[in-house]
Short mmCIF file of C-alpha atoms in Angstrom, two decimals:
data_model
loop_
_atom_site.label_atom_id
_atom_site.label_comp_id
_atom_site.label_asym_id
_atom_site.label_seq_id
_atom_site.Cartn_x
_atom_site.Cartn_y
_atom_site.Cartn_z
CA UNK A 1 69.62 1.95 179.02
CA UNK A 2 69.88 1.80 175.47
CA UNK A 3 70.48 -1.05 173.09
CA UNK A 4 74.14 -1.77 173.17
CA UNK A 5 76.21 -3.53 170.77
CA UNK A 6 77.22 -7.56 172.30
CA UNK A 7 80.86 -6.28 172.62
CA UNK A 8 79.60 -2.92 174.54
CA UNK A 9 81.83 -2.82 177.99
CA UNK A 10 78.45 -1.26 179.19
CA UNK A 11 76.70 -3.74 178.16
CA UNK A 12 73.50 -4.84 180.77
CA UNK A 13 71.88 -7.95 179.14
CA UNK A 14 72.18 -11.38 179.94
CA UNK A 15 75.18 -13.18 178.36
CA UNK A 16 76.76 -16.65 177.93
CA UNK A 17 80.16 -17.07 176.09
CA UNK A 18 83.44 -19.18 175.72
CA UNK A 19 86.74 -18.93 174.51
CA UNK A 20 89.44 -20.85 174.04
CA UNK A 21 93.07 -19.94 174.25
CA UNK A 22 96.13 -21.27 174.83
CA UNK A 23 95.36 -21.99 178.77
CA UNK A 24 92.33 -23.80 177.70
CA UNK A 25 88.63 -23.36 177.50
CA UNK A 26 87.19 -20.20 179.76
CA UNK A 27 83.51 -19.93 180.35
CA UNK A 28 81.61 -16.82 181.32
CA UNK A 29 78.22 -15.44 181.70
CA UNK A 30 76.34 -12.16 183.06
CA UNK A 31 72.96 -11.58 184.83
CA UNK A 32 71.70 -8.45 184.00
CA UNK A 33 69.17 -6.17 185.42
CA UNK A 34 67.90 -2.48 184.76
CA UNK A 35 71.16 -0.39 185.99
CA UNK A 36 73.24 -2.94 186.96
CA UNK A 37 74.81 -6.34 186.43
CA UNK A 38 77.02 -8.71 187.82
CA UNK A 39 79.43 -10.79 185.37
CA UNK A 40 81.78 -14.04 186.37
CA UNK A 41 84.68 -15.94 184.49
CA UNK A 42 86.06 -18.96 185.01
CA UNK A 43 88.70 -20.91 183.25
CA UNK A 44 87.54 -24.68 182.89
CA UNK A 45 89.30 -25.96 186.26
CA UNK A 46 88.55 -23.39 188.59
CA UNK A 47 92.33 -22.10 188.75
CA UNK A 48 91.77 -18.76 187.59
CA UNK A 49 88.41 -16.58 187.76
CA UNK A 50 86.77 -13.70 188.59
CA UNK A 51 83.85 -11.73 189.64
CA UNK A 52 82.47 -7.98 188.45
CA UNK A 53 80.15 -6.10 189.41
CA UNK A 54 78.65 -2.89 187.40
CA UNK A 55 76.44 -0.38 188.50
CA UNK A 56 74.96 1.81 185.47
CA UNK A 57 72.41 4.64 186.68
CA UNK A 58 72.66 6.90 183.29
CA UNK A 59 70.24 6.64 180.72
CA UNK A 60 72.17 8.16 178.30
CA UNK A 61 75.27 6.00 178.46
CA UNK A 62 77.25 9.59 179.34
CA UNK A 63 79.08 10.29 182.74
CA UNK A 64 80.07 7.90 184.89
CA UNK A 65 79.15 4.06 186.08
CA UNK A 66 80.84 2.63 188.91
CA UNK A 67 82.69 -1.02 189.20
CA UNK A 68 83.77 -2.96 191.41
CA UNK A 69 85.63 -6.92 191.09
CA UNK A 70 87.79 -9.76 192.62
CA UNK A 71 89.79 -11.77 190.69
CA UNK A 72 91.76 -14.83 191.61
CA UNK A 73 95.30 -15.44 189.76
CA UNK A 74 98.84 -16.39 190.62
CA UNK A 75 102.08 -14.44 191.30
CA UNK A 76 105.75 -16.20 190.29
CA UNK A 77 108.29 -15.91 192.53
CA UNK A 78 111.73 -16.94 193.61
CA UNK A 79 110.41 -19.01 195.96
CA UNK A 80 107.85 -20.48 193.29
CA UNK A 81 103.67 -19.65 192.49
CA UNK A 82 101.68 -18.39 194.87
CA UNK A 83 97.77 -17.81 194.77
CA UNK A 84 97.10 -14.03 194.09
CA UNK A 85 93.60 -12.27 194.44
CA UNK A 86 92.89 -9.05 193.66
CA UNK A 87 90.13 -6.45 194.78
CA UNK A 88 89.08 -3.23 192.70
CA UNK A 89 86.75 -0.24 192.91
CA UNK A 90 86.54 2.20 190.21
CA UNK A 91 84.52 4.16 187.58
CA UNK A 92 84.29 4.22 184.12
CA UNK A 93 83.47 6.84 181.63
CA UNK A 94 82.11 6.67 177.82
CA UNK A 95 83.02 8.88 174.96
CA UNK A 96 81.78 9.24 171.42
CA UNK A 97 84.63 9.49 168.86
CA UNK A 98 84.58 10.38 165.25
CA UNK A 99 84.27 7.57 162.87
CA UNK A 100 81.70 5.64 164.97
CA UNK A 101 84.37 4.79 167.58
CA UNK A 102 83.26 4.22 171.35
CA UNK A 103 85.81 5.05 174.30
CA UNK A 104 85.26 3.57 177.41
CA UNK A 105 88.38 5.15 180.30
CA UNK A 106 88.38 3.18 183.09
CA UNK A 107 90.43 4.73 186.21
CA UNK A 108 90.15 1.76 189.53
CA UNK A 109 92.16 1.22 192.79
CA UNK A 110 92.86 -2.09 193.55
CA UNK A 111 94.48 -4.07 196.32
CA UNK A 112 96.44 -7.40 196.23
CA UNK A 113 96.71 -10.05 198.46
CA UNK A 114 99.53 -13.11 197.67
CA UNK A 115 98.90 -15.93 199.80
CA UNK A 116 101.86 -16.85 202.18
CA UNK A 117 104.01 -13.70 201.04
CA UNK A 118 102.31 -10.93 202.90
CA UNK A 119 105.48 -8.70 202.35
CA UNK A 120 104.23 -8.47 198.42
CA UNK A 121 100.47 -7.18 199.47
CA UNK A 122 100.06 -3.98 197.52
CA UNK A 123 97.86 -1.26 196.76
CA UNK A 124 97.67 -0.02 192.68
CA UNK A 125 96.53 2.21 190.46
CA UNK A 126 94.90 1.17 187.14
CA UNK A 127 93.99 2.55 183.71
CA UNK A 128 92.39 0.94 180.79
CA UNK A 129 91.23 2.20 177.93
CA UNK A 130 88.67 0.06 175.97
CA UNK A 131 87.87 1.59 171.58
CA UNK A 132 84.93 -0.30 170.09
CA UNK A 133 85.13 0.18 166.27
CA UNK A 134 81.50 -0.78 164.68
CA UNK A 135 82.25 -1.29 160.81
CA UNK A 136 78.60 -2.26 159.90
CA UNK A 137 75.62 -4.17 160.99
CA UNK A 138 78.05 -7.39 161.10
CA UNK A 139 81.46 -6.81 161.80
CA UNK A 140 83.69 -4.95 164.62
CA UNK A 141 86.85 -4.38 166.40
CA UNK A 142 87.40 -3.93 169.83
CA UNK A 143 91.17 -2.54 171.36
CA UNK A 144 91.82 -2.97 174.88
CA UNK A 145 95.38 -1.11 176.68
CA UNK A 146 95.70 -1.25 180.26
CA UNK A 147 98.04 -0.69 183.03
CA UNK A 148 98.76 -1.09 186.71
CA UNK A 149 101.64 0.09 189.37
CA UNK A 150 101.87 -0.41 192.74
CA UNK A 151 101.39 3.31 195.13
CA UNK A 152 103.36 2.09 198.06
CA UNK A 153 106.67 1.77 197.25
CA UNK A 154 106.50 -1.93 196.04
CA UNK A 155 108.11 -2.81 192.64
CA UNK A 156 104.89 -4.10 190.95
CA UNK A 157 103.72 -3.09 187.10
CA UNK A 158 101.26 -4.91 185.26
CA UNK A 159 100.21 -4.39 181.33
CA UNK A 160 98.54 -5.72 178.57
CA UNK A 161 96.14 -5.28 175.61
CA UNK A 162 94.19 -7.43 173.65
CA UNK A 163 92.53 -6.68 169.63
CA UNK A 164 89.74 -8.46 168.24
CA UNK A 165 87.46 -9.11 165.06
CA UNK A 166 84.50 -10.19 165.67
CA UNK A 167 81.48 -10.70 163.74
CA UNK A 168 77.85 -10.58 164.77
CA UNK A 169 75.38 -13.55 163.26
CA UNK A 170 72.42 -12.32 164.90
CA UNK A 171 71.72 -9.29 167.60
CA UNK A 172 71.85 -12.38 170.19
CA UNK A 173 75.26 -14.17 168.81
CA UNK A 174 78.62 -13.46 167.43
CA UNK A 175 82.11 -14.92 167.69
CA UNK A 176 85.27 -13.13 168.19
CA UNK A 177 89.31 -13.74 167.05
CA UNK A 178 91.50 -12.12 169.48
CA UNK A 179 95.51 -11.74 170.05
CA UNK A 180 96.29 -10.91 173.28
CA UNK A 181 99.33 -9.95 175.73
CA UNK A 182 99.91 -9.69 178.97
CA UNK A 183 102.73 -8.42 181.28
CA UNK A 184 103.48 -9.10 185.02
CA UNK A 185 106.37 -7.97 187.56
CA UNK A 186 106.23 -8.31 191.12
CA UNK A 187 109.69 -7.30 192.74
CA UNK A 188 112.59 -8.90 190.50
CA UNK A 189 110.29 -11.65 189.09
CA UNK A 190 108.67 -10.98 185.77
CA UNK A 191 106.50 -13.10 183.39
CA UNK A 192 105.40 -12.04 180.26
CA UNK A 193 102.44 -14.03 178.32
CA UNK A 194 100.97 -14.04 174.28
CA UNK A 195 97.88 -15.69 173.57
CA UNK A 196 95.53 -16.31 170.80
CA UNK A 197 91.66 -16.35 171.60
CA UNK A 198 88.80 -18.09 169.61
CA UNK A 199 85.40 -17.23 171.42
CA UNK A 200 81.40 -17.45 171.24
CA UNK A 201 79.45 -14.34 172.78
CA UNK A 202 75.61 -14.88 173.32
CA UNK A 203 73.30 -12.47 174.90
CA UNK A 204 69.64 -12.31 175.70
#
């Protein structure tokens, strides 16, 4: 593969980072190989986390690359918060816009499982779109929109997006300032969620 930028989604190097938001402190890291990797993040407790998994067989970055994930979260409802975990599949593709702008498109089918409220299981569609802005040798933007909606009849929609500046000190390390927001309904419940992130990237 070759040499991508430390906020690259396609990314394949090993990487450590942190952030801190208004939850608390998340930690993360990566193991990397030649067309693949595998990436986990956990929030400091253990509450919340999740697992990737990317599979990259193009040399040129062009086409498509193939993910897959589970990711454990909670729904709100009436009857109060229940665990939620999530399994995807899906591809991604990369695009080269004008103005040094990377698009990554990311179309995935997930399913969702809510402990002790089987009647809210679901399966979804999702779309994200990820633009990574490189101004110069030090600093860069990254944009991330998504969405998600239930296929079977269930009233579930899920969005967010996230910017960020971030600025590289090395090849290896660079920290990032991020807002974020994030939207959740299952059925009649909805929760809606702003954050600010401070975080450390570090790859090797």
């Amino acid at each position: 593969m070759p040499d991508r930028h430390i906020a690259d989604p396609l990314n394949l190097n090993t990487a450590l980072g942190m952030g801190l938001d208004t939850n608390g402190l998340n930690i993360g890291g990566q193991l990397g190989f030649a067309q693949q990797r595998i990436n986990a993040t956990s929030a400091l407790d253990g509450d919340t986390w999740q697992i990737n998994y990317l599979y990259s067989p193009l040399s040129s970055g062009q086409g498509w690359h193939f993910s897959a994930g589970v990711e454990h979260n909670h729904t709100y409802t009436q009857e109060g918060k229940f665990n939620r975990y999530r399994y995807r599949l899906g591809a991604i593709n990369e695009t080269n816009l004008a103005g040094n702008i990377k698009l990554f498109s990311q179309l995935s089918a997930d399913y969702v499982d809510i402990e002790q409220q089987s009647q809210l299981n679901n399966g979804g569609a999702n779309l994200s779109f990820t633009f990574l802005k490189v101004w110069n040798e030090r600093w860069y933007n990254q944009l991330i929109a998504r969405g998600t909606m239930a296929l079977d009849g269930h009233d579930r929609y899920q969005a967010g997006a996230k910017i960020t500046l971030g600025y590289r000190l090395s090849r290896q390390w660079s920290w990032e300032l991020a807002y974020r927001y994030d939207f959740d309904k299952v059925e009649r419940v909805e929760n809606e969620e702003t954050s600010w992130v401070f975080g450390v990237r570090s790859q090797f």
